[in-house]
Amino acid sequence: MAPSRPRSCRPFPPPPLNADGPLPRRYVLGGGARRLAGARVLVSGLRGTGAQVAAALVLAGTGRVVLHDRGTACTADRAQQFLLEESDVGQNRAEVSQRVLAELNPRVVVAAHTGELSEAFLASFQVVVLTESPLEEQLRIGDFCHDRGICFIVADTKGLAGQLFCDFGKRFVVDEPAEGDPVCAVVQDISQGNPGVVTYVGTEDSHGYPFCDGDLVTFSGVEGMTELNNQEPIPVRVLDDFKLEIGDTSSFSPYRRGGLVSQVWLPQEHSYEPLRQALVDPKIQATNSKELLRSRSLHAAFQALHAFRGERGHLPRPRVSVDAERVLELARSLGAQQGPLDEDVVRAFASVSAGDLCPMASVLGAMVAQEVLKAITGKFLPLDQWFYFDALECLALEGAERLTEEDCAPRGSRYDGQIAVFGADFQEQLGRQKYFVVGAGAIGCELLKNFAMMGLAAGPGGDLTVTDMDTVALSNLHRQLLYRTADVSKPKSVVAAAAVRRMNPSVRVVAHQNQVGPATELLYGDDFFRRLDGVASALDTLEARAYLESRCLRCHTPLLDSGTEGPRGNVLPMVPSLTEPLRPGDMSRDGTFPLCTLRYFPRTIQHTLQWARDEFEGLFQLPAERVNRFMEDPAFLDQLPAGLEALEVLEQVQGSLRERPRDWQDCLRWARRRWQSCYHDDIAQLLHNYPPEHETSPGVPFWSGDKSCPHPLTFDPDNDTHLEYILAAARLFAQAHKVPPCNERAAVQAILRNVVLPPFMPQDGVRIPLTEEQEEAQVPVDSGRLAELTQDLVQRRQELIGGEEVQVPLMEPIHFEKDDNIHMDFITAASNLRAENYGIPPADWLTSKRIAGRIVPAIITTTAAVAGLACLEIYKLVWGCRDLSCYRKSNLRLSDCWLLRTHPPPPPTYQYGGQEWSCWDRLEMQAVGADGQEMTVQEVLDWMQRTHGWTVTMLLHGYTMLYDRGGDEETRARQLAQRLSASLEDAGEPRRRELQLTYVCEGEDPEAEDARPPLLCSLP
């Protein structure tokens, strides 16, 4: 068959505009995400890696996924192939996998193929993925795909190493090479010169330089130097954090004010070599020269493995040195052509290459799936062209080198692939583990799936607890593997635990529906954490992760912290006394902005979205809560704080009662008035106070720099955004007031056309704060107005209580939920209208949801990879490894197939009392006195003096003072005589079995305030 003319491997054309999109939301697939529904992908090889690839593609919404495998499932496949059940053994892998995958996403066509991979069959696919395929087949299909312009991927995992290869053809077009959205910043000044210099205002969410040398930018909304507006993209050179150099502006008009500078991404064309050539002259992606040498050795080792299998008909037997040496000989003959060979790496690789590990399949399968998505969408740079990954450091665990062929021989169990690497005794140890998984979302699902495959807590004494207080939402289904449509609204932890039992009935898993935090410390206390072998964090907020870290630090419990953000991910192992504690992010960055910025001077879509969030709370939550308290609590008015806050609360309650709607039409009229107030009247008042030509001082415009001059909007019932705001606001207002809504758009538009509002007349003397200090400045309270409001509300409450139609509670407070579409409809429309006021580019519904929901976006590929990396660290924890050099913290960036694994740092140390301490150290004492009763404070101080020679001058539990030598004699005597728990009970604290106390000692360095080991007292 003559090859046809090569075609460009540009991502496939989108489906027709009226085609149904796939089920999931897509935060990080770019504009090409709409091409998913029309894509056809072949995944050949349905063991662990292939199953992971196929599942990710189905969840992502790929239009048609065809599974190919000619083999039958065996018991050992169930150590990594999570789609198989015991009854599937003996059946074709592709066919049994198809049945499960078809349930994941009803909008994806999943088919099975068990025949030959002929050229006629292959020609219909845009992407072909081969896993665990013989080299001869890889070469044959690779040649065909390269000639036809079909994106071709090879992937394989063997034991503790993985291999990935991509060939996207001679001409592959990348539409969006970078993560996120193009940078957009507010222009502050542009000089006239050659070159011209642009000064801009940085955005709150930018890290480092938002722009890079060579970036292309466009300008819009610039006043004065209007020649820049709508020009072709201009290259820039970065001068510093807030300055860019552009082309010649010397002949342009002087800059006056305003404008946006926006980064532009242009399509890039890339070319790839076919597999046959890339084997001989490989382009290998590596983070540094040391990793490149290691990867080149693995490149030779994988080829040698193919040759060994061709010779012997099987893979090297686990821990059989003669087999490993033969692989090394074959690799030497190949490696001589490609540079130095790390023989230890090749030997270690070969010795466990017969093993199958679920974590390895999870990592590599996720990376493969991301490359497939790049091929389909044109989002992110594809791999160029080889990538190797290994966790051979696991073989350096103390005692691992003594494992024998007998230790690692197959037992006929589902764990044989894991036993081939770590031995049968280790498998039993895995079964005895007691682990706590906190969070059953995207990462939690992947962790639990891996635990089931590994057999964690699947033996006598094992215990796996998973807790999550959320229920399954429809939006979870595209990235959380364990859930199906029928599970929506069910508790996540319960559904996830049931899924784990189906995958591995031996796992002893228990589901909880509790939050882990200060409120549940009686349930998840020190005793609970101390009995655990480890904790796996799958939380999506930094605050929750930090709390869990503090609990594990206190109880000396190993913790694996995993996090993702779009295509980025990280894994941080925290090993007691061996690594430094985790600090996941800077807790001070809470995403808040000055109120004056949000109210009057927004610059970015983040500002308008935060304003919309505040608007939601101020319209639909707080008024309802305050009205209900006012109606139900006669003392409500007396309990209000004095001053301006009381006036604001009373005005809000009065307004809510006055505006009570009788029907849906009243709700629409309220929403129309609110629209007019926010997007026309308030802006007109602001411009009345500070007209566009206003100057702060002669020659210095007020509307410049970080202040963009707004313009009022005119309501149009035919404008989609205007109408979406009215509909969402009216529905929420109706819900808060318990009025039935109506969604007929034409009827709504007809009502809105008949709404006539009085013309707005700006007022003189309206105070508009320009700084945070002015915003917070106290304004005198009108006591007469306060008294008038109080009297009016008392009378109104009496009238309402006397009415027969009133139901208590009077209103329904609405708390913002990012997964409620009506809530997000309001937020998106409210934010985009305000953005239009200020000339800020709008955000689509999904982007608005991500920002306003303050969530860390998750995609199935990143979460699967991160969970796999975390489970590799669990192997070391289960082994009991105390060698820091064996552990790895991992940073992952799937957008450019980048993985960095480094040693976690040791714990920091400090000097106290003439000794060196680490953050893991503490003083421990049994707080039992000579009388067998709980110690008094005096006895604790005596113990400190006797054991450490330290004279304590102050003893505290949290903020509760137990002893202060600086107090008067009577107070000191009383404190010293009290038993520990009695002191705490007097302060209103609950009784605990263990107390962590802090202290100050005589002669202590005042600079070393926090540098002392805590004192842990165990009470009888």
PDB file of C-alpha atoms in Angstrom, residues 409-527:
ATOM      1  CA  ALA A 409       8.724 -15.331  43.100  1.00  0.00           C
ATOM      2  CA  PRO A 410       5.042 -15.325  41.990  1.00  0.00           C
ATOM      3  CA  ARG A 411       2.508 -16.669  44.500  1.00  0.00           C
ATOM      4  CA  GLY A 412      -0.475 -16.820  42.151  1.00  0.00           C
ATOM      5  CA  SER A 413      -1.960 -13.765  43.892  1.00  0.00           C
ATOM      6  CA  ARG A 414      -3.214 -10.451  42.550  1.00  0.00           C
ATOM      7  CA  TYR A 415      -0.135  -8.810  44.101  1.00  0.00           C
ATOM      8  CA  ASP A 416       2.493 -10.841  42.185  1.00  0.00           C
ATOM      9  CA  GLY A 417       3.571  -7.758  40.223  1.00  0.00           C
ATOM     10  CA  GLN A 418       4.288  -5.929  43.472  1.00  0.00           C
ATOM     11  CA  ILE A 419       5.874  -8.949  45.130  1.00  0.00           C
ATOM     12  CA  ALA A 420       8.287  -9.155  42.171  1.00  0.00           C
ATOM     13  CA  VAL A 421       9.712  -5.794  43.288  1.00  0.00           C
ATOM     14  CA  PHE A 422       9.399  -5.767  47.089  1.00  0.00           C
ATOM     15  CA  GLY A 423       8.923  -9.393  48.148  1.00  0.00           C
ATOM     16  CA  ALA A 424       6.135 -11.333  49.851  1.00  0.00           C
ATOM     17  CA  ASP A 425       6.906 -10.187  53.412  1.00  0.00           C
ATOM     18  CA  PHE A 426       6.546  -6.578  52.366  1.00  0.00           C
ATOM     19  CA  GLN A 427       3.141  -7.358  50.861  1.00  0.00           C
ATOM     20  CA  GLU A 428       1.991  -8.669  54.223  1.00  0.00           C
ATOM     21  CA  GLN A 429       3.283  -5.516  55.863  1.00  0.00           C
ATOM     22  CA  LEU A 430       1.247  -3.418  53.399  1.00  0.00           C
ATOM     23  CA  GLY A 431      -1.843  -5.338  54.455  1.00  0.00           C
ATOM     24  CA  ARG A 432      -1.317  -4.441  58.127  1.00  0.00           C
ATOM     25  CA  GLN A 433      -1.155  -0.676  57.568  1.00  0.00           C
ATOM     26  CA  LYS A 434      -3.493   1.770  59.288  1.00  0.00           C
ATOM     27  CA  TYR A 435      -3.991   4.844  57.084  1.00  0.00           C
ATOM     28  CA  PHE A 436      -6.198   7.909  57.161  1.00  0.00           C
ATOM     29  CA  VAL A 437      -7.233   9.563  53.888  1.00  0.00           C
ATOM     30  CA  VAL A 438      -8.560  13.076  54.385  1.00  0.00           C
ATOM     31  CA  GLY A 439     -10.625  14.117  51.383  1.00  0.00           C
ATOM     32  CA  ALA A 440     -12.364  11.969  48.778  1.00  0.00           C
ATOM     33  CA  GLY A 441     -12.240  14.425  45.903  1.00  0.00           C
ATOM     34  CA  ALA A 442     -10.057  14.247  42.811  1.00  0.00           C
ATOM     35  CA  ILE A 443      -6.771  13.316  44.508  1.00  0.00           C
ATOM     36  CA  GLY A 444      -8.539  11.261  47.173  1.00  0.00           C
ATOM     37  CA  CYS A 445     -10.240   9.072  44.551  1.00  0.00           C
ATOM     38  CA  GLU A 446      -6.917   8.345  42.864  1.00  0.00           C
ATOM     39  CA  LEU A 447      -5.205   7.580  46.169  1.00  0.00           C
ATOM     40  CA  LEU A 448      -7.967   5.186  47.203  1.00  0.00           C
ATOM     41  CA  LYS A 449      -7.864   3.465  43.823  1.00  0.00           C
ATOM     42  CA  ASN A 450      -4.112   2.971  44.176  1.00  0.00           C
ATOM     43  CA  PHE A 451      -4.457   1.744  47.763  1.00  0.00           C
ATOM     44  CA  ALA A 452      -6.950  -0.883  46.617  1.00  0.00           C
ATOM     45  CA  MET A 453      -4.568  -2.077  43.895  1.00  0.00           C
ATOM     46  CA  MET A 454      -1.568  -2.111  46.257  1.00  0.00           C
ATOM     47  CA  GLY A 455      -3.423  -4.029  48.965  1.00  0.00           C
ATOM     48  CA  LEU A 456      -2.908  -1.328  51.595  1.00  0.00           C
ATOM     49  CA  ALA A 457      -4.904  -2.274  54.708  1.00  0.00           C
ATOM     50  CA  ALA A 458      -6.065  -5.486  52.996  1.00  0.00           C
ATOM     51  CA  GLY A 459      -4.702  -7.878  55.601  1.00  0.00           C
ATOM     52  CA  PRO A 460      -5.145  -8.756  59.288  1.00  0.00           C
ATOM     53  CA  GLY A 461      -4.876  -5.663  61.463  1.00  0.00           C
ATOM     54  CA  GLY A 462      -5.172  -3.300  58.500  1.00  0.00           C
ATOM     55  CA  ASP A 463      -7.437  -0.281  58.614  1.00  0.00           C
ATOM     56  CA  LEU A 464      -8.203   2.421  56.039  1.00  0.00           C
ATOM     57  CA  THR A 465     -10.334   5.380  57.120  1.00  0.00           C
ATOM     58  CA  VAL A 466     -11.538   7.952  54.612  1.00  0.00           C
ATOM     59  CA  THR A 467     -13.410  11.101  55.581  1.00  0.00           C
ATOM     60  CA  ASP A 468     -15.068  13.780  53.485  1.00  0.00           C
ATOM     61  CA  MET A 469     -18.036  15.907  54.487  1.00  0.00           C
ATOM     62  CA  ASP A 470     -19.109  16.647  50.892  1.00  0.00           C
ATOM     63  CA  THR A 471     -21.580  14.869  48.647  1.00  0.00           C
ATOM     64  CA  VAL A 472     -20.995  13.903  45.025  1.00  0.00           C
ATOM     65  CA  ALA A 473     -21.846  16.733  42.627  1.00  0.00           C
ATOM     66  CA  LEU A 474     -22.425  16.484  38.892  1.00  0.00           C
ATOM     67  CA  SER A 475     -19.354  18.639  38.305  1.00  0.00           C
ATOM     68  CA  ASN A 476     -17.176  16.041  40.090  1.00  0.00           C
ATOM     69  CA  LEU A 477     -17.779  13.321  37.535  1.00  0.00           C
ATOM     70  CA  HIS A 478     -15.188  14.424  34.969  1.00  0.00           C
ATOM     71  CA  ARG A 479     -12.203  14.178  37.294  1.00  0.00           C
ATOM     72  CA  GLN A 480     -13.167  11.943  40.225  1.00  0.00           C
ATOM     73  CA  LEU A 481     -12.810   8.371  39.059  1.00  0.00           C
ATOM     74  CA  LEU A 482     -14.873   6.556  41.673  1.00  0.00           C
ATOM     75  CA  TYR A 483     -18.183   8.352  41.102  1.00  0.00           C
ATOM     76  CA  ARG A 484     -21.001   7.816  38.604  1.00  0.00           C
ATOM     77  CA  THR A 485     -24.137   9.748  37.719  1.00  0.00           C
ATOM     78  CA  ALA A 486     -26.206   7.559  40.055  1.00  0.00           C
ATOM     79  CA  ASP A 487     -23.969   8.670  42.966  1.00  0.00           C
ATOM     80  CA  VAL A 488     -24.826  12.379  42.686  1.00  0.00           C
ATOM     81  CA  SER A 489     -25.952  13.798  46.073  1.00  0.00           C
ATOM     82  CA  LYS A 490     -24.611  10.767  47.967  1.00  0.00           C
ATOM     83  CA  PRO A 491     -21.794  11.165  50.552  1.00  0.00           C
ATOM     84  CA  LYS A 492     -18.433  11.049  48.784  1.00  0.00           C
ATOM     85  CA  SER A 493     -16.700   9.007  51.453  1.00  0.00           C
ATOM     86  CA  VAL A 494     -19.418   6.347  51.492  1.00  0.00           C
ATOM     87  CA  VAL A 495     -19.455   5.989  47.695  1.00  0.00           C
ATOM     88  CA  ALA A 496     -15.641   5.965  47.522  1.00  0.00           C
ATOM     89  CA  ALA A 497     -15.345   3.304  50.228  1.00  0.00           C
ATOM     90  CA  ALA A 498     -17.848   1.107  48.370  1.00  0.00           C
ATOM     91  CA  ALA A 499     -15.817   1.528  45.166  1.00  0.00           C
ATOM     92  CA  VAL A 500     -12.640   0.478  46.992  1.00  0.00           C
ATOM     93  CA  ARG A 501     -14.380  -2.674  48.249  1.00  0.00           C
ATOM     94  CA  ARG A 502     -15.451  -3.548  44.703  1.00  0.00           C
ATOM     95  CA  MET A 503     -11.887  -3.146  43.460  1.00  0.00           C
ATOM     96  CA  ASN A 504     -10.447  -5.135  46.343  1.00  0.00           C
ATOM     97  CA  PRO A 505     -12.884  -6.777  48.768  1.00  0.00           C
ATOM     98  CA  SER A 506     -10.023  -7.473  51.203  1.00  0.00           C
ATOM     99  CA  VAL A 507      -9.377  -3.796  51.976  1.00  0.00           C
ATOM    100  CA  ARG A 508     -10.742  -2.896  55.403  1.00  0.00           C
ATOM    101  CA  VAL A 509     -12.099   0.565  54.651  1.00  0.00           C
ATOM    102  CA  VAL A 510     -14.370   2.718  56.829  1.00  0.00           C
ATOM    103  CA  ALA A 511     -16.114   5.879  55.652  1.00  0.00           C
ATOM    104  CA  HIS A 512     -16.590   9.008  57.797  1.00  0.00           C
ATOM    105  CA  GLN A 513     -18.383  12.234  56.862  1.00  0.00           C
ATOM    106  CA  ASN A 514     -16.531  14.625  59.139  1.00  0.00           C
ATOM    107  CA  GLN A 515     -14.350  17.620  58.624  1.00  0.00           C
ATOM    108  CA  VAL A 516     -10.895  17.327  60.167  1.00  0.00           C
ATOM    109  CA  GLY A 517     -10.397  20.461  62.207  1.00  0.00           C
ATOM    110  CA  PRO A 518     -10.545  21.934  65.693  1.00  0.00           C
ATOM    111  CA  ALA A 519     -14.261  21.111  65.952  1.00  0.00           C
ATOM    112  CA  THR A 520     -13.624  17.355  65.569  1.00  0.00           C
ATOM    113  CA  GLU A 521     -10.572  16.963  67.783  1.00  0.00           C
ATOM    114  CA  LEU A 522     -12.534  14.809  70.207  1.00  0.00           C
ATOM    115  CA  LEU A 523     -13.023  12.322  67.361  1.00  0.00           C
ATOM    116  CA  TYR A 524      -9.668  12.803  65.624  1.00  0.00           C
ATOM    117  CA  GLY A 525      -7.555  13.415  68.692  1.00  0.00           C
ATOM    118  CA  ASP A 526      -4.006  12.505  69.600  1.00  0.00           C
ATOM    119  CA  ASP A 527      -4.859   8.857  70.291  1.00  0.00           C
TER     120      ASP A 527
END
